[in-house]
Amino acid sequence: MILPIFTYGNAVLRKKADPVTKDDPKLKELIDNMFETMYHAEGVGLAAPQIGLPIRILVIDLKALKEDNPELGSFKVVMINPEMVEMSEDEVTNEEGCLSIPGIHETVSRAQIIKIKYLDADYNENIGEFDGYKARVIQHEYDHLEGSLFTDKVSPIRRQLLKSKLTNIVKGKASTSYKTKPAQS
Ligand code: NI
């Protein structure tokens, strides 16, 4: 089922998400819905707060990048209760966007390499090391679980320039190809 995506200004995007308790029978369906919602919106990652649920689940599938980058294209992952273990001091910059902040793309600096602990969709414990674009997308989605957004990471001057666009998103005036749940409408 495709769910509406909660956009900038909704309180759920600013809350630190709670851990998932084991063996929730509805979790499989929720994860399926998250992937379906993400594919429909042509995104590469989605965190549960973006569908209004303050719980620690994120999904990523980079298959949209397959044509230009086959190695990235096969990367698909579900992370339940992820915990960042290590982040490299070396950072890299690249452009980011977010389904919850439609129409805004900004250059953001992120750790180049990360190590992260998580449960997969079957509750198996994993620890993975990721670099480059994979590490970037994981950090972006992980930030959602911490109540942080990529626009928090841009310079104060850039943020000032984004102000009116962000206000429009809060008011539900941003146009999207997918269904959203604006903070005000
Ligand atoms: Ni996002």
PDB file of N, CA and C in Angstrom, residues 5 51 59 117 132 168 174:
ATOM      1  N   ILE A   5       3.532  10.682   2.260  1.00  0.00           N
ATOM      2  CA  ILE A   5       4.821  11.014   2.864  1.00  0.00           C
ATOM      3  C   ILE A   5       4.694  12.315   3.654  1.00  0.00           C
ATOM      4  N   ILE A  51       6.693   8.269   7.075  1.00  0.00           N
ATOM      5  CA  ILE A  51       5.296   7.857   6.888  1.00  0.00           C
ATOM      6  C   ILE A  51       4.531   8.024   8.203  1.00  0.00           C
ATOM      7  N   VAL A  59      14.568   1.872   5.081  1.00  0.00           N
ATOM      8  CA  VAL A  59      14.724   1.009   3.903  1.00  0.00           C
ATOM      9  C   VAL A  59      15.483   1.794   2.834  1.00  0.00           C
ATOM     10  N   LYS A 117      25.490  -1.116  13.009  1.00  0.00           N
ATOM     11  CA  LYS A 117      24.932  -2.362  13.520  1.00  0.00           C
ATOM     12  C   LYS A 117      23.420  -2.282  13.348  1.00  0.00           C
ATOM     13  N   GLY A 132      31.227   5.634   0.493  1.00  0.00           N
ATOM     14  CA  GLY A 132      30.729   6.386  -0.655  1.00  0.00           C
ATOM     15  C   GLY A 132      29.233   6.667  -0.598  1.00  0.00           C
ATOM     16  N   ASN A 168       6.806  27.165   2.132  1.00  0.00           N
ATOM     17  CA  ASN A 168       5.827  26.631   1.187  1.00  0.00           C
ATOM     18  C   ASN A 168       5.556  25.146   1.419  1.00  0.00           C
ATOM     19  N   ALA A 174       4.132  22.896  -2.009  1.00  0.00           N
ATOM     20  CA  ALA A 174       5.152  22.318  -2.895  1.00  0.00           C
ATOM     21  C   ALA A 174       4.499  21.245  -3.767  1.00  0.00           C
TER      22      ALA A 174
END
